[in-house]
PDB file of C-alpha atoms in Angstrom:
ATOM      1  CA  UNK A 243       0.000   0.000   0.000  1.00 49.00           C
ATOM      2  CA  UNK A 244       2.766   2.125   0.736  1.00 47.00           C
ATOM      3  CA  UNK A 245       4.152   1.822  -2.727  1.00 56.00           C
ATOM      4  CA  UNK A 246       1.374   2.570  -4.186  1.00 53.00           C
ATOM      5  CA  UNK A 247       1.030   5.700  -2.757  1.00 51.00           C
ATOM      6  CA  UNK A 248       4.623   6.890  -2.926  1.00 52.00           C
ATOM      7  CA  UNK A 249       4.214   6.133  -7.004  1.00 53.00           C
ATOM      8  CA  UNK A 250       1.150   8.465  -7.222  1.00 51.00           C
ATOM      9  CA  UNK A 251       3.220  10.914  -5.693  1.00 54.00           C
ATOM     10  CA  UNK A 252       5.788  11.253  -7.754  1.00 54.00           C
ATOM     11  CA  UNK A 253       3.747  10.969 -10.462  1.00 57.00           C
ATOM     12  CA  UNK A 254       1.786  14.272  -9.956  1.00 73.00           C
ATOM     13  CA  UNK A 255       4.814  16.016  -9.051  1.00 77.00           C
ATOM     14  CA  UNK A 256       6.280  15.453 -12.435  1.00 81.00           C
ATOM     15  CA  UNK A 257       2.834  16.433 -14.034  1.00 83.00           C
ATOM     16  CA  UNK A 258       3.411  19.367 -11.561  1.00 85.00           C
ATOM     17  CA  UNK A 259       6.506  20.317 -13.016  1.00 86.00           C
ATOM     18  CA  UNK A 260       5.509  20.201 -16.688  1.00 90.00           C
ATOM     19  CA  UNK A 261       2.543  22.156 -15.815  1.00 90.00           C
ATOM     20  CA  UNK A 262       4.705  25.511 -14.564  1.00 91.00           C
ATOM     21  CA  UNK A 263       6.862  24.847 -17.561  1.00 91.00           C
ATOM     22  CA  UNK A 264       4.148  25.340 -19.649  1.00 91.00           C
ATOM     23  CA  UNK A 265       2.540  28.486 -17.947  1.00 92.00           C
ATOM     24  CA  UNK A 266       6.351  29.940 -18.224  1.00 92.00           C
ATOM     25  CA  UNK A 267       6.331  29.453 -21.760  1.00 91.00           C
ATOM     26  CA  UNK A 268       2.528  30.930 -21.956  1.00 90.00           C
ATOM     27  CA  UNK A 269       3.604  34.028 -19.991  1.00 89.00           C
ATOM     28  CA  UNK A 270       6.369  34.413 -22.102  1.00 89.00           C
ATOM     29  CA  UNK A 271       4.748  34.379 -25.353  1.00 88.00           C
ATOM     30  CA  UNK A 272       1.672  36.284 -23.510  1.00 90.00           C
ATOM     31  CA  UNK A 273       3.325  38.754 -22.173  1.00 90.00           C
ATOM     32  CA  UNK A 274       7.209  39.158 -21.602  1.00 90.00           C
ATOM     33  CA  UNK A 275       8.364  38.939 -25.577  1.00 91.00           C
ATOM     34  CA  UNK A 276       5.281  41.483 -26.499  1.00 90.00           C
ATOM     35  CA  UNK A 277       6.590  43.953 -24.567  1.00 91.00           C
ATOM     36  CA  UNK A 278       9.962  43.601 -25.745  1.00 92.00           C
ATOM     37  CA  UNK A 279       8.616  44.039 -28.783  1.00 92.00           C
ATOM     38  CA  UNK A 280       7.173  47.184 -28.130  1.00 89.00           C
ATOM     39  CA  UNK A 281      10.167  48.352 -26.594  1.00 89.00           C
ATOM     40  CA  UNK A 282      12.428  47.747 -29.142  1.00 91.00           C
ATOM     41  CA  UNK A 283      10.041  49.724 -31.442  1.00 88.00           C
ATOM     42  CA  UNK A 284      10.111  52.782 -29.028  1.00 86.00           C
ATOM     43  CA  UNK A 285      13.519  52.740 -28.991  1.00 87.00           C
ATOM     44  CA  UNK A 286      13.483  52.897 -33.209  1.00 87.00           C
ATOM     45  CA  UNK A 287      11.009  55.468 -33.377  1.00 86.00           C
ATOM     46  CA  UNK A 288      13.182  57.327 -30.620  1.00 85.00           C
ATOM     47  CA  UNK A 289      16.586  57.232 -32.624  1.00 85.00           C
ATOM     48  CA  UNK A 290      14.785  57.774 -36.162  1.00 86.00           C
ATOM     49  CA  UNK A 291      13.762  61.427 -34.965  1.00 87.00           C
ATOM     50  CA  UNK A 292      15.173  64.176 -36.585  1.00 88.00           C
ATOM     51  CA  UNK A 293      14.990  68.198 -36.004  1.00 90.00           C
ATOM     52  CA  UNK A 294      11.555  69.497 -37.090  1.00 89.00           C
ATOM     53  CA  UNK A 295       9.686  66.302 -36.689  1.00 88.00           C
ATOM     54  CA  UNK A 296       6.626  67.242 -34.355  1.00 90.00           C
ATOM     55  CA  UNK A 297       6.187  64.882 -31.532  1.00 90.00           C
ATOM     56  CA  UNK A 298       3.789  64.625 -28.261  1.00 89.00           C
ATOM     57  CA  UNK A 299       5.911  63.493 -24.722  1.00 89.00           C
ATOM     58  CA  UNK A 300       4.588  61.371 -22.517  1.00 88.00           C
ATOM     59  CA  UNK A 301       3.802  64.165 -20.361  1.00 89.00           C
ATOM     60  CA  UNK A 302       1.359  65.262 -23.412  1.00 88.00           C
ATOM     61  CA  UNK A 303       3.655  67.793 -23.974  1.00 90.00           C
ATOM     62  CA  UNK A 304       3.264  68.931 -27.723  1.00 90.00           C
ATOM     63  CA  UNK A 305       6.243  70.630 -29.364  1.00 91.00           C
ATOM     64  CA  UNK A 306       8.377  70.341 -32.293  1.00 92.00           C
ATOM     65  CA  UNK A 307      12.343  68.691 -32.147  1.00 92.00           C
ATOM     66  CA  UNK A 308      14.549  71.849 -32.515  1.00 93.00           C
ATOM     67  CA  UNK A 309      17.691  70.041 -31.601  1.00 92.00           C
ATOM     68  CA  UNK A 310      19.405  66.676 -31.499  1.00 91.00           C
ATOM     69  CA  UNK A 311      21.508  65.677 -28.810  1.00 90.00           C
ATOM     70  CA  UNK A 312      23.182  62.318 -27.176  1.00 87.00           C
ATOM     71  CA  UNK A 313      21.493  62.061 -24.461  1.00 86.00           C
ATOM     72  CA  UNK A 314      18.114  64.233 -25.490  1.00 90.00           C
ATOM     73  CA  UNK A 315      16.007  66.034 -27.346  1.00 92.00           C
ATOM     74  CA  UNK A 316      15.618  70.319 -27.502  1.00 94.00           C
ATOM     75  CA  UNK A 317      12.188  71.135 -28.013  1.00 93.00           C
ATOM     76  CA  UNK A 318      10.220  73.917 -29.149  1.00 93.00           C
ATOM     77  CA  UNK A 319       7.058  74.670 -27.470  1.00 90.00           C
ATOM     78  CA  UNK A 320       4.882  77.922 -27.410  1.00 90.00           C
ATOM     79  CA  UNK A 321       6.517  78.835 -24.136  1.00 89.00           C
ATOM     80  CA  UNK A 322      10.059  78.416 -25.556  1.00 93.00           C
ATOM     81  CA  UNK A 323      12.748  75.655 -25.837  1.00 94.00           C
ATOM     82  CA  UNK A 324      12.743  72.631 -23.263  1.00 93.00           C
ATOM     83  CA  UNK A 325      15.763  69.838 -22.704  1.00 94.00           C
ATOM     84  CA  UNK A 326      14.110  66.105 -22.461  1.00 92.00           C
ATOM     85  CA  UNK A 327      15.254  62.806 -22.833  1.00 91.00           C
ATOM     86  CA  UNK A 328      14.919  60.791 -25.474  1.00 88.00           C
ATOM     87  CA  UNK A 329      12.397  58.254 -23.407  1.00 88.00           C
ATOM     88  CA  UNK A 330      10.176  61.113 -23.142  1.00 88.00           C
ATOM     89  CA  UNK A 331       8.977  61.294 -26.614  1.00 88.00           C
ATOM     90  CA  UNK A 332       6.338  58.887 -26.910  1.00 85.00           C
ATOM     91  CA  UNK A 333       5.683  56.988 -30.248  1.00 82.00           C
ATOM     92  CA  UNK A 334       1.679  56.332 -29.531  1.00 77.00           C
ATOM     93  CA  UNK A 335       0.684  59.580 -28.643  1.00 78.00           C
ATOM     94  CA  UNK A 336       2.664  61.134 -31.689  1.00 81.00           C
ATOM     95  CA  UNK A 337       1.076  58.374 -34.322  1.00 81.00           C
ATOM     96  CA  UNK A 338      -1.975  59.537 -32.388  1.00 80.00           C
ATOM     97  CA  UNK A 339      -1.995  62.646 -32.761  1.00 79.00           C
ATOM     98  CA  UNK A 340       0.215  63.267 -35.737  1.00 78.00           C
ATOM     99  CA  UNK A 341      -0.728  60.366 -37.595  1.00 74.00           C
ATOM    100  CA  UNK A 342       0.565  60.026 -41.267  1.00 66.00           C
ATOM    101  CA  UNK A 343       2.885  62.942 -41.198  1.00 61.00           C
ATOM    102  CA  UNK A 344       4.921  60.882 -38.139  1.00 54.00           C
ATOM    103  CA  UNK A 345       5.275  58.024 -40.291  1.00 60.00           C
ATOM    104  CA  UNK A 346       6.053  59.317 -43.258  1.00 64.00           C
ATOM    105  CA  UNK A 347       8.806  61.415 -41.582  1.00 62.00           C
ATOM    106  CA  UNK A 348      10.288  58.346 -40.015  1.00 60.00           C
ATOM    107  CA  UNK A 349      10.415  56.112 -42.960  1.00 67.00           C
ATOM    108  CA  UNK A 350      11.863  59.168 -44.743  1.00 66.00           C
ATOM    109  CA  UNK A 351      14.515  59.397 -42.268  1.00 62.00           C
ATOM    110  CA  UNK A 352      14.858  55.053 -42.122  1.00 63.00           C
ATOM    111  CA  UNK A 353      15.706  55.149 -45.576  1.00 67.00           C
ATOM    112  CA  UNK A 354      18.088  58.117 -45.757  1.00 65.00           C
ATOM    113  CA  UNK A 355      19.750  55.509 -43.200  1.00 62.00           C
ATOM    114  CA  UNK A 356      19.634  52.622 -45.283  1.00 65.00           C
ATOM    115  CA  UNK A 357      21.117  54.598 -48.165  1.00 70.00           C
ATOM    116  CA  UNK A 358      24.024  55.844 -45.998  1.00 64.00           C
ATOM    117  CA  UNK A 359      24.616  52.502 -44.542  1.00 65.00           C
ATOM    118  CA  UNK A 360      24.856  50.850 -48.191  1.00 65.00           C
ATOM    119  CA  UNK A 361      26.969  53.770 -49.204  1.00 65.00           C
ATOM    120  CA  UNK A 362      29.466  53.169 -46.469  1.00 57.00           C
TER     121      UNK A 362
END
């Protein structure tokens, strides 16, 4: 009787196991590598920017890019010129409000890049 019982046991402990390793790989594909995702296009949209592109910040800021820098961007609001970073620019609220002008100023700027990087 004892055996018996000790085999069920391990039994369901295995099933136990495969069951977590299954809602890892669920979370991941649910949730973790979407994100990423989106990330990696925020960063994109982020370095594709260039001066005069009109953007909205996360803080719903509006304002257009006056400068370029490193580490941030200069922008030019009605009250004058304001020093962000770069994470503050937010690509949903620009497509948003902005729309097709956005886009068509970033894949303008995405394939000035491509040319360079073929003429290099």
């Amino acid at each position: 009787m004892l055996t018996i019982f000790l085999q069920a046991q391990q039994g369901s402990s295995s099933m136990m196991l495969i069951m977590m390793g299954v809602m890892f790989v669920g979370f991941y594909f649910l949730m973790i590598r979407p994100q990423m995702r989106k990330q990696k296009q925020e960063k994109n949209f982020q370095e594709t920017l260039k001066v005069g592109t009109r953007v909205v910040l996360t803080s719903g800021l509006h304002g257009r890019i006056a400068q370029v820098q490193d580490d941030g961007f200069v922008i030019e609001t009605l009250s004058g010129k304001l020093k962000f970073e770069k994470a503050a620019v937010s690509r949903e609220f620009t497509e948003t409000r902005f729309g097709d002008k956005a886009k068509a100023a970033a894949e303008k700027t995405a394939e000035k890049k491509e040319i360079e990087t073929e003429n290099k």
